[in-house]
PDB file of C-alpha atoms in Angstrom:
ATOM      1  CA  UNK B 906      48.444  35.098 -31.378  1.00 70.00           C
ATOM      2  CA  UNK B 907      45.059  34.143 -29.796  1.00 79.00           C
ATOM      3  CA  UNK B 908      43.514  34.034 -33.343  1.00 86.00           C
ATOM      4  CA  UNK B 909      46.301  31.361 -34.577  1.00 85.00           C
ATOM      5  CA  UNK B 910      45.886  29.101 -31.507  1.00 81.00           C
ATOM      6  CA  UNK B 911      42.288  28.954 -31.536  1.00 84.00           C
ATOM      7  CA  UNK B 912      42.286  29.121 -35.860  1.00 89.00           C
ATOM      8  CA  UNK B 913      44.346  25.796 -35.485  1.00 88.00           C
ATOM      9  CA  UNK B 914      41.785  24.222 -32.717  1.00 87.00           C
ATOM     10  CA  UNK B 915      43.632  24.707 -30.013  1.00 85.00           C
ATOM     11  CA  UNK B 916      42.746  25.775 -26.738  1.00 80.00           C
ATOM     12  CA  UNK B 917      44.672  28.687 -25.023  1.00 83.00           C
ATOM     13  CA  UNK B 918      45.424  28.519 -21.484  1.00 86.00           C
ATOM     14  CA  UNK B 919      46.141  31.303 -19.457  1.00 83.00           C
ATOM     15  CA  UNK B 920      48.603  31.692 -16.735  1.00 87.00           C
ATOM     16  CA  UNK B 921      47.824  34.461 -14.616  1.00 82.00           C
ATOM     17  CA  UNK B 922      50.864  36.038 -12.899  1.00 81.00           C
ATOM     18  CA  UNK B 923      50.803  37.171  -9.288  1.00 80.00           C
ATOM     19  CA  UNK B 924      50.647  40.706  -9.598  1.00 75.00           C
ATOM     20  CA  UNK B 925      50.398  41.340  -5.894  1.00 74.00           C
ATOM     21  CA  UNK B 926      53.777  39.557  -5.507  1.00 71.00           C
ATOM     22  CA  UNK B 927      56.036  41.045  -8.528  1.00 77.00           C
ATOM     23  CA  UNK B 928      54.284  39.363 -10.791  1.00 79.00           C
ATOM     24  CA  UNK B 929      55.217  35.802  -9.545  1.00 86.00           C
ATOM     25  CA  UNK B 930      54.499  32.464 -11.308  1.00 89.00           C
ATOM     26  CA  UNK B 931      51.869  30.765  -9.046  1.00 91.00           C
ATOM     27  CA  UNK B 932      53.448  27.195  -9.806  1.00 95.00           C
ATOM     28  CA  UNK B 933      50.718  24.954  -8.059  1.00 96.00           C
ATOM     29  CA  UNK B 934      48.534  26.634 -10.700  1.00 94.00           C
ATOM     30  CA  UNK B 935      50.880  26.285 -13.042  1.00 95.00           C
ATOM     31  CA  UNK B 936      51.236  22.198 -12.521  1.00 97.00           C
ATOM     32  CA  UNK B 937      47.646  21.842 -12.395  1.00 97.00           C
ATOM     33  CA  UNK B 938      47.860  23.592 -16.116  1.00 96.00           C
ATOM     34  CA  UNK B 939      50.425  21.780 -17.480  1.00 96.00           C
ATOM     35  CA  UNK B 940      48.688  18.588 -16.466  1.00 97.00           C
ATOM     36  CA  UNK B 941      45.961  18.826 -18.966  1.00 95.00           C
ATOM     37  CA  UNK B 942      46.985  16.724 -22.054  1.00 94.00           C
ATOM     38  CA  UNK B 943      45.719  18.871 -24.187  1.00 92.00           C
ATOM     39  CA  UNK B 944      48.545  21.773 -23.125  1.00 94.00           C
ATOM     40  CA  UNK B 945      51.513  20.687 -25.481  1.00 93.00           C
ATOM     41  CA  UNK B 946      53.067  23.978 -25.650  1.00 93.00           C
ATOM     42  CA  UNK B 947      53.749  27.012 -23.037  1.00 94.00           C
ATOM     43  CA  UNK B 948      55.077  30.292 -24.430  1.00 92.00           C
ATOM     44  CA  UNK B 949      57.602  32.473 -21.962  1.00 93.00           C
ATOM     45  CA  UNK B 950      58.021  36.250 -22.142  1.00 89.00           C
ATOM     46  CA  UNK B 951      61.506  36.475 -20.977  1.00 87.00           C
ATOM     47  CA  UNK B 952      62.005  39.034 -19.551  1.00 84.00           C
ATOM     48  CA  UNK B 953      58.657  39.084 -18.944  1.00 81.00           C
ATOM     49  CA  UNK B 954      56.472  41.988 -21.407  1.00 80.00           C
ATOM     50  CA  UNK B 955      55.518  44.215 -20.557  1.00 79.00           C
ATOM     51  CA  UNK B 956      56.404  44.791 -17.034  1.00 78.00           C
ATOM     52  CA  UNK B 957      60.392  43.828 -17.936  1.00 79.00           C
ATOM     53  CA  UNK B 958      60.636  42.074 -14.887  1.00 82.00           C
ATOM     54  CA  UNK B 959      63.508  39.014 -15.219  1.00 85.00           C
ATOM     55  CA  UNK B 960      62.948  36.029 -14.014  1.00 88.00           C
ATOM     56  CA  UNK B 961      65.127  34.305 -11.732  1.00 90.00           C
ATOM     57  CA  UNK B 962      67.314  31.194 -12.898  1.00 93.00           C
ATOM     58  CA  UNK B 963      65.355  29.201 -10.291  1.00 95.00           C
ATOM     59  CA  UNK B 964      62.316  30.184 -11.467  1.00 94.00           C
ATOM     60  CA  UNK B 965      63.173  29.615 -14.978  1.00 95.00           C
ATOM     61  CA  UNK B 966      64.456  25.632 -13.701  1.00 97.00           C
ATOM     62  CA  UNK B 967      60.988  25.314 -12.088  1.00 96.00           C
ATOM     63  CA  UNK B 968      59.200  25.878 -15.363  1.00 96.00           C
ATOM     64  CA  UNK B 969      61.456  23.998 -17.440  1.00 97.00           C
ATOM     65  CA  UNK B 970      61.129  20.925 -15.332  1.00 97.00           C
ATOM     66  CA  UNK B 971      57.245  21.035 -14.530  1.00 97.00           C
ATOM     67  CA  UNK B 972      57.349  21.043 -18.893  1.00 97.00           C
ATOM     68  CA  UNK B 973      59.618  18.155 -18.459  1.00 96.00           C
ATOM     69  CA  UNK B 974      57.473  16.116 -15.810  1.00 97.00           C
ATOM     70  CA  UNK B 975      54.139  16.885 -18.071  1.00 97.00           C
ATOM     71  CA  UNK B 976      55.603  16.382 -21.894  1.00 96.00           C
ATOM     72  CA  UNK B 977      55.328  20.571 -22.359  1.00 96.00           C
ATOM     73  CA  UNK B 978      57.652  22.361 -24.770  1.00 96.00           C
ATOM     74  CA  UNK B 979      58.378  25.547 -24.141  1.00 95.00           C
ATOM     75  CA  UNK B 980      58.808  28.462 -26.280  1.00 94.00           C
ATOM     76  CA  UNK B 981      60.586  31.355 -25.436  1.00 94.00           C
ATOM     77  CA  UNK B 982      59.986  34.743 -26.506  1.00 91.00           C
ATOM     78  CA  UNK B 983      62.876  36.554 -25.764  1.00 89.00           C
ATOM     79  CA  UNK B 984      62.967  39.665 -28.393  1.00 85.00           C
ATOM     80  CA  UNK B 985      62.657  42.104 -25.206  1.00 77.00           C
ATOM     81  CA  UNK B 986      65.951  40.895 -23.881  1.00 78.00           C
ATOM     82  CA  UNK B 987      67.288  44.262 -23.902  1.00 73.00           C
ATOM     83  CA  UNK B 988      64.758  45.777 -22.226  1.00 70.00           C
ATOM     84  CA  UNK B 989      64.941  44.881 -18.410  1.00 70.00           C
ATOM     85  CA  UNK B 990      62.981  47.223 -15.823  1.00 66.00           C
ATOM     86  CA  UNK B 991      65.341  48.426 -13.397  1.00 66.00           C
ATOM     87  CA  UNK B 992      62.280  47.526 -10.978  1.00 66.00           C
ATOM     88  CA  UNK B 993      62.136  44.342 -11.700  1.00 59.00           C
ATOM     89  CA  UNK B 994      65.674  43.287 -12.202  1.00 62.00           C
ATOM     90  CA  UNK B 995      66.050  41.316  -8.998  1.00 66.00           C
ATOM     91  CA  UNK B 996      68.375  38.528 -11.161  1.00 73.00           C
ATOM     92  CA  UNK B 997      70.580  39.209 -14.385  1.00 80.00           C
ATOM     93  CA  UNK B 998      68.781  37.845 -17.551  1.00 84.00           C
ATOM     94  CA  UNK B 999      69.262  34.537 -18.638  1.00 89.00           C
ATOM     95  CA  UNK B1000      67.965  32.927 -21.450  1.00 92.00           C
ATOM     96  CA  UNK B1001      65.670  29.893 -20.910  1.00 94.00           C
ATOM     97  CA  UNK B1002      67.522  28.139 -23.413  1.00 94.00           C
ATOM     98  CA  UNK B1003      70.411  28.204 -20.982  1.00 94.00           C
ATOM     99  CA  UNK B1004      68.949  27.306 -17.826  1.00 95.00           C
ATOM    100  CA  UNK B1005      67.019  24.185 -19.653  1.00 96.00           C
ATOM    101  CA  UNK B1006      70.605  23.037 -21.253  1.00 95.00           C
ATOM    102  CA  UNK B1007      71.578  22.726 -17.594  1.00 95.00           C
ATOM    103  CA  UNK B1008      68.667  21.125 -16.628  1.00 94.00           C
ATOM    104  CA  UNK B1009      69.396  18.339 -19.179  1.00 94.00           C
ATOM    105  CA  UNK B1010      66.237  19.983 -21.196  1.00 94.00           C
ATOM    106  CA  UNK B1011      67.393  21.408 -24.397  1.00 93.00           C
ATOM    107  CA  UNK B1012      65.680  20.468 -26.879  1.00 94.00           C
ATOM    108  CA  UNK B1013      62.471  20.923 -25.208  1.00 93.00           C
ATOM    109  CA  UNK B1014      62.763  24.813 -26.014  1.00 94.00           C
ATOM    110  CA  UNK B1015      62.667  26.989 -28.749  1.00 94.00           C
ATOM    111  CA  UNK B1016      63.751  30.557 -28.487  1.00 91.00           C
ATOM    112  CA  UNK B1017      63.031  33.684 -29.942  1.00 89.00           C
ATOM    113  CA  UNK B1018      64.865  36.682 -30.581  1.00 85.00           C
ATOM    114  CA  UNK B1019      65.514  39.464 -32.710  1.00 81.00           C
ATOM    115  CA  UNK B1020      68.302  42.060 -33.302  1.00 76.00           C
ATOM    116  CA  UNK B1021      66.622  44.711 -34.053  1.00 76.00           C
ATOM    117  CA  UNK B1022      63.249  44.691 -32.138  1.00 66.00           C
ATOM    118  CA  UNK B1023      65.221  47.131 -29.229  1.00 62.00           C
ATOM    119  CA  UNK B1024      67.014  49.706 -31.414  1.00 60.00           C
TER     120      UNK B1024
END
């Protein structure tokens, strides 16, 4: 996908994950990301690929709302939803969609999935 984004003149941004913490969203970095005006759109492996680990429905609130507080949509890419590392399954999976209905954030998200991409 890093061809398309920066075909279309857009500039990718990169969200490191803390590795040394179980691959943890740093969210101050994350804020100071979505602050840029030029980030309009932030992509979420959930779970995340390709360590499998699920995020937590708190963690998933805190993204959707920093999105909300900076304009963001998010876009979910959730075609690995059947595969969850046992390692990493500190939380059941829930879909982001879900989590941002609750939030009052719906249609800031667009989800992805397919049927067939784990069988």
């Amino acid at each position: 996908l890093q061809h398309v984004v920066r075909g279309e003149g857009r500039v990718l941004v990169r969200h490191r994950l803390d590795t040394a913490a179980a691959f943890d969203v740093r969210f101050d970095v994350l804020a100071q990301q979505l602050a840029d005006a030029r980030v309009t759109l932030m992509v979420v492996c959930n779970p995340h690929n390709p360590s499998g680990r699920v995020w937590r429905r708190a963690e998933l609130a805190r993204i959707v709302a920093l999105c909300a507080r900076y304009d963001v949509m998010l876009l979910a890419d959730e075609v690995h939803a059947d595969l969850v590392h046992a390692e990493w399954a500190r939380a059941p999976y829930t879909p982001l969609a879900v989590v941002a209905a609750e939030c009052g954030a719906a249609r800031r998200v667009v989800a992805l999935g397919s049927p067939t991409k784990t069988f």
